DNA sequence: TTGTTATTGCAAGTTAATTGCATTAATGGG
DNA sequence: CCCATTAATGCAATTAACTTGCAATAACAA
């Protein structure tokens, strides 16, 4: 599959294709996302985007929109919280995540195919899955 | 590895080994756990154990204790909530979980070994992982 | 430019889960 | 069996990550 590197330009067209409006706040949040090399929480995102406290709700709604069109991926943490990262649409992968600093390493290892097959056999449909690996990274040790 | 089927007796000795006291409430919650054939939320557990509303906190603390000695396993849901099931200590496995009714099927497919190896290579230590598969079960379709 | 419709801002609500602290109960030693 | 120690419980309050409702605003297409 052809992977298109994400950038502001490309994301704008993603939004357009999905009939989502390209607004000032969204651009702002997007720019913030681009400055991170690791997944982040909604709050971190708001702060990096230099938005007022009350705009957390906009961040959540923006994330929701971005998740919807597949340019953002949510990563569930052990404690039930979620962090988010930009991702190329269709680029499915998992992560090693540091429990402490949330540094991540990409993990290109996935059982999707087998899961799908087994699920079908069991009568499950509309399958999705999570797989995340948590640990302490070198720096945090 | 030898697997000992869980029952009240065995769990009592697990508690003892771990210097946890065997109390009325814990027995009660344990009995409730034994009546389910699927993972359940803390609230369901409280209700099945016929405990008053306010005892939810005891349920959480009991679950915490049981998690600690490895006789209960938590299963993270897509929405950030967690459900719990009894499990034989050391019996590591994952699940297919129905999004709607929380029926689960055991999934004996795991990348633990490879994850461990890759993690070490990346400098991550103290590794744990989640892998859960969500879908709609036959009955809920 | 204008009308339509999505987005936002603000405030309030939801809810799973946690915490502090005083009271009670389980356990082990004598 | 009793008592001292220490863990567990009960209650009330709190946390924190989201979510929702609704009125005001801004984007977009015609």
XYZ file of C-alpha atoms (C1' of nucleotides) in Angstrom:
342
model
C 0.000 0.000 0.000
C 1.161 3.469 -0.806
C 1.824 5.488 2.301
C 1.481 9.209 2.097
C 3.433 11.063 4.693
C 1.104 13.221 6.740
C 1.439 16.964 6.642
C -0.809 19.930 6.969
C -1.588 19.947 3.282
C -2.558 16.324 3.169
C -4.629 16.550 6.282
C -6.595 19.436 4.892
C -7.578 17.349 1.947
C -8.443 14.466 4.266
C -10.784 16.776 6.090
C -12.314 17.982 2.886
C -12.896 14.477 1.594
C -14.722 13.672 4.801
C -16.807 16.837 4.709
C -15.138 18.152 7.812
C -14.410 21.825 7.946
C -10.906 23.079 8.164
C -11.000 25.463 11.053
C -8.489 27.550 12.902
C -8.626 25.390 16.004
C -8.246 22.195 14.090
C -5.207 23.502 12.281
C -3.817 24.626 15.556
C -4.299 21.236 17.168
C -2.937 19.567 14.106
C 0.208 21.663 14.177
C 0.639 20.717 17.799
C 0.291 17.052 16.955
C 2.983 17.413 14.329
C 5.461 18.737 16.881
C 5.377 15.565 18.962
C 7.288 12.426 18.199
C 5.251 10.410 20.625
C 1.579 9.944 21.460
C 0.144 12.504 23.832
C -2.846 13.146 26.019
C -5.560 15.619 25.170
C -4.230 17.975 27.807
C -0.690 17.922 26.518
C -2.090 18.677 23.133
C -4.080 21.621 24.361
C -1.057 23.020 26.137
C 1.252 22.588 23.187
C -1.338 24.212 20.945
C -1.355 27.085 23.409
C -5.083 26.954 23.852
C -6.917 28.101 26.991
C -7.892 25.512 29.578
C -11.480 25.542 28.513
C -10.575 24.417 25.044
C -9.971 20.898 26.187
C -13.399 20.087 24.933
C -12.450 21.273 21.474
C -9.370 19.113 21.623
C -11.490 16.091 22.438
C -13.891 16.856 19.660
C -11.071 17.413 17.244
C -9.444 14.164 18.222
C -12.755 12.458 17.713
C -13.010 13.904 14.235
C -9.441 12.945 13.413
C -9.980 9.445 14.714
C -13.008 9.230 12.507
C -11.084 9.901 9.353
C -8.211 7.708 10.405
C -5.426 10.258 10.693
C -5.178 9.879 14.452
C -4.839 6.723 16.448
C -5.687 6.285 20.114
C -3.435 4.247 22.345
C -5.025 2.882 25.500
C -2.820 2.938 28.558
C -2.840 0.485 31.404
C -4.639 2.923 33.647
C -7.548 3.413 31.294
C -6.396 6.719 29.896
C -5.728 7.209 26.229
C -3.012 8.978 24.331
C -3.102 9.955 20.695
C -0.776 10.172 17.745
C -0.943 11.146 14.131
C -0.896 8.195 11.841
C -1.111 7.598 8.153
C -4.532 6.300 7.241
C -4.413 2.547 6.877
C -1.057 2.240 8.551
C -2.014 -0.219 11.245
C 0.567 -0.850 13.930
C 1.057 -1.234 17.656
C 3.495 0.140 20.197
C 5.888 -0.278 22.996
C 4.949 2.447 25.432
C 6.968 3.640 28.369
C 4.716 3.736 31.408
C 6.436 6.804 32.683
C 7.337 9.144 29.843
C 5.067 7.672 27.175
C 7.920 7.362 24.765
C 6.858 4.822 22.179
C 8.489 2.560 19.690
C 6.615 1.266 16.773
C 5.767 -2.416 16.839
C 5.145 -3.977 13.473
C 3.887 -7.239 14.746
C 0.242 -8.002 14.570
C -2.069 -10.971 14.673
C -4.874 -9.237 12.812
C -5.209 -11.927 10.186
C -5.391 -14.810 12.595
C -7.646 -12.933 14.941
C -10.016 -12.209 12.116
C -10.126 -15.854 11.131
C -10.655 -17.145 14.646
C -13.239 -14.495 15.331
C -15.252 -15.505 12.305
C -15.129 -19.110 13.430
C -16.487 -18.096 16.815
C -19.261 -16.021 15.330
C -17.822 -12.657 16.243
C -18.108 -9.934 13.649
C -17.155 -6.306 13.327
C -13.809 -7.033 14.929
C -11.296 -4.600 16.293
C -8.388 -5.220 18.579
C -5.860 -3.592 20.818
C -2.367 -4.727 21.485
C -0.011 -2.544 23.424
C 3.151 -3.337 25.263
C 4.042 -1.381 28.379
C 7.378 -1.146 30.051
C 10.075 1.151 31.339
C 12.265 2.668 28.703
C 16.011 2.906 29.064
C 15.953 6.604 29.919
C 13.423 6.129 32.696
C 15.481 3.441 34.374
C 2.620 -26.176 33.998
C 0.156 -27.663 36.435
C -3.115 -25.809 36.504
C -5.167 -25.940 39.627
C -8.806 -25.295 39.104
C -9.922 -22.353 41.175
C -12.404 -22.874 43.949
C -13.142 -21.367 47.301
C -10.747 -23.664 49.052
C -7.868 -22.941 46.775
C -8.456 -19.236 46.840
C -8.411 -19.217 50.601
C -4.971 -20.696 50.557
C -3.900 -18.213 47.911
C -4.979 -15.434 50.224
C -3.157 -16.988 53.127
C 0.060 -17.394 51.172
C -0.106 -13.727 50.289
C -0.829 -12.616 53.835
C -4.259 -11.402 52.867
C -7.057 -11.988 55.309
C -9.957 -14.147 54.430
C -12.951 -12.023 55.268
C -16.660 -12.366 54.911
C -16.869 -9.763 52.174
C -14.065 -11.279 50.204
C -15.669 -14.689 50.329
C -18.896 -13.131 49.270
C -17.350 -11.374 46.307
C -15.470 -14.490 45.427
C -18.628 -16.577 45.407
C -20.190 -14.012 43.131
C -17.240 -14.210 40.789
C -17.625 -17.977 40.616
C -21.213 -17.669 39.436
C -20.266 -15.823 36.272
C -18.974 -17.429 33.126
C -17.833 -14.134 31.713
C -15.876 -11.135 32.944
C -17.917 -8.569 34.797
C -17.759 -5.006 36.013
C -17.301 -4.084 39.647
C -20.938 -3.055 39.828
C -22.262 -6.293 38.448
C -20.145 -8.049 40.994
C -21.497 -6.004 43.842
C -25.045 -6.671 42.735
C -24.543 -10.370 42.296
C -22.893 -10.536 45.694
C -25.982 -8.815 47.031
C -23.995 -6.069 48.682
C -25.325 -2.574 49.351
C -24.511 0.198 46.921
C -21.889 1.685 49.151
C -19.875 -1.491 49.094
C -18.618 -0.789 45.616
C -15.465 0.487 47.202
C -14.944 -2.842 48.905
C -15.444 -4.573 45.607
C -12.769 -2.420 44.022
C -10.394 -3.061 46.879
C -11.086 -6.758 46.754
C -10.505 -6.860 43.038
C -7.264 -5.036 43.610
C -6.200 -7.631 46.138
C -7.211 -10.488 43.864
C -5.374 -8.931 40.937
C -2.339 -8.689 43.157
C -2.226 -12.393 43.832
C -3.063 -13.270 40.281
C -6.411 -14.977 40.713
C -8.288 -12.221 38.927
C -7.533 -10.716 35.574
C -8.697 -7.329 34.348
C -9.873 -6.918 30.789
C -9.774 -3.392 29.410
C -12.671 -2.439 27.207
C -12.604 -0.090 24.274
C -14.273 2.644 26.255
C -11.678 2.644 29.011
C -13.705 0.639 31.500
C -12.481 -2.632 32.859
C -14.145 -5.939 33.505
C -12.793 -8.736 35.647
C -12.735 -12.496 35.702
C -11.329 -15.236 37.862
C -8.313 -16.863 36.382
C -5.913 -19.571 37.399
C -2.645 -18.028 38.503
C -0.141 -18.188 35.702
C -2.729 -19.015 33.104
C -2.013 -16.185 30.734
C -4.486 -15.745 27.912
C -6.441 -13.152 26.002
C -10.032 -12.797 24.881
C -12.597 -12.123 22.282
C -15.034 -9.811 24.000
C -18.487 -8.927 22.813
C -18.853 -5.174 22.932
C -22.442 -5.457 23.947
C -22.956 -8.360 26.342
C -19.329 -8.858 27.379
C -19.470 -12.515 26.584
C -15.917 -13.664 26.056
C -14.161 -16.464 24.340
C -10.733 -17.497 25.349
C -7.967 -16.644 22.920
C -4.870 -18.758 23.235
C -2.769 -16.780 20.890
C -0.103 -14.572 22.268
C 3.057 -12.875 21.156
C 4.523 -12.634 24.642
C 7.793 -14.293 23.727
C 8.465 -12.158 20.699
C 7.343 -9.022 22.456
C 9.704 -9.750 25.299
C 12.594 -10.239 22.917
C 11.904 -7.111 20.906
C 11.354 -5.093 24.035
C 14.701 -6.103 25.424
C 16.353 -5.113 22.182
C 14.735 -1.684 22.436
C 15.813 -1.224 26.026
C 12.370 -1.612 27.549
C 12.177 -3.606 30.750
C 9.469 -4.681 33.153
C 7.196 -5.513 30.272
C 3.512 -6.211 30.319
C 1.037 -6.224 27.510
C -2.615 -6.180 26.665
C -4.252 -7.777 23.715
C -7.991 -7.933 23.457
C -10.269 -8.446 20.532
C -13.630 -6.741 20.450
C -16.580 -7.592 18.298
C -20.232 -8.461 18.194
C -21.059 -11.987 19.187
C -23.554 -14.103 17.303
C -26.291 -13.636 19.888
C -26.005 -9.881 19.800
C -26.360 -9.731 16.044
C -23.109 37.842 0.043
C -26.036 34.855 2.117
C -28.144 30.727 3.911
C -27.125 26.347 5.723
C -24.850 23.560 8.697
C -20.793 22.333 11.182
C -17.982 23.958 14.877
C -17.019 26.395 19.137
C -17.409 28.095 23.934
C -19.073 27.678 28.244
C -21.000 25.474 31.978
C -22.614 21.617 33.854
C -22.961 16.666 34.112
C -21.374 11.813 34.147
C -19.111 7.997 35.984
C -15.541 4.692 36.971
C -12.369 4.577 40.211
C -9.630 6.423 44.321
C -8.566 8.371 48.894
C -8.636 9.664 53.907
C -9.841 8.450 58.065
C -12.211 6.504 61.817
C -14.116 1.975 63.046
C -14.187 -2.914 62.956
C -12.579 -7.489 62.370
C -9.066 -11.234 61.369
C -4.992 -13.385 62.666
C -1.123 -15.111 65.314
C 1.410 -15.318 69.599
C 1.166 -16.259 74.216
C -8.963 -18.363 74.760
C -7.619 -13.584 74.857
C -5.254 -9.794 73.442
C -2.372 -6.887 70.550
C -1.359 -5.912 66.004
C -2.477 -4.753 61.667
C -5.376 -5.390 57.759
C -10.009 -4.606 56.026
C -14.155 -2.027 55.905
C -17.682 1.887 55.757
C -18.677 6.288 54.670
C -18.185 10.488 52.590
C -15.827 13.114 49.706
C -12.838 13.594 45.730
C -10.564 12.824 41.279
C -10.122 13.090 36.576
C -11.154 12.004 31.992
C -14.411 12.627 29.203
C -19.248 13.950 27.570
C -23.383 16.704 26.708
C -26.650 20.579 25.829
C -27.264 24.637 23.938
C -26.613 29.142 22.328
C -23.284 31.781 19.604
C -20.121 31.731 15.842
C -17.635 30.584 11.788
C -16.880 27.811 7.403
C -18.356 26.691 3.123
C -21.113 26.234 -1.122
C -24.193 28.339 -4.081
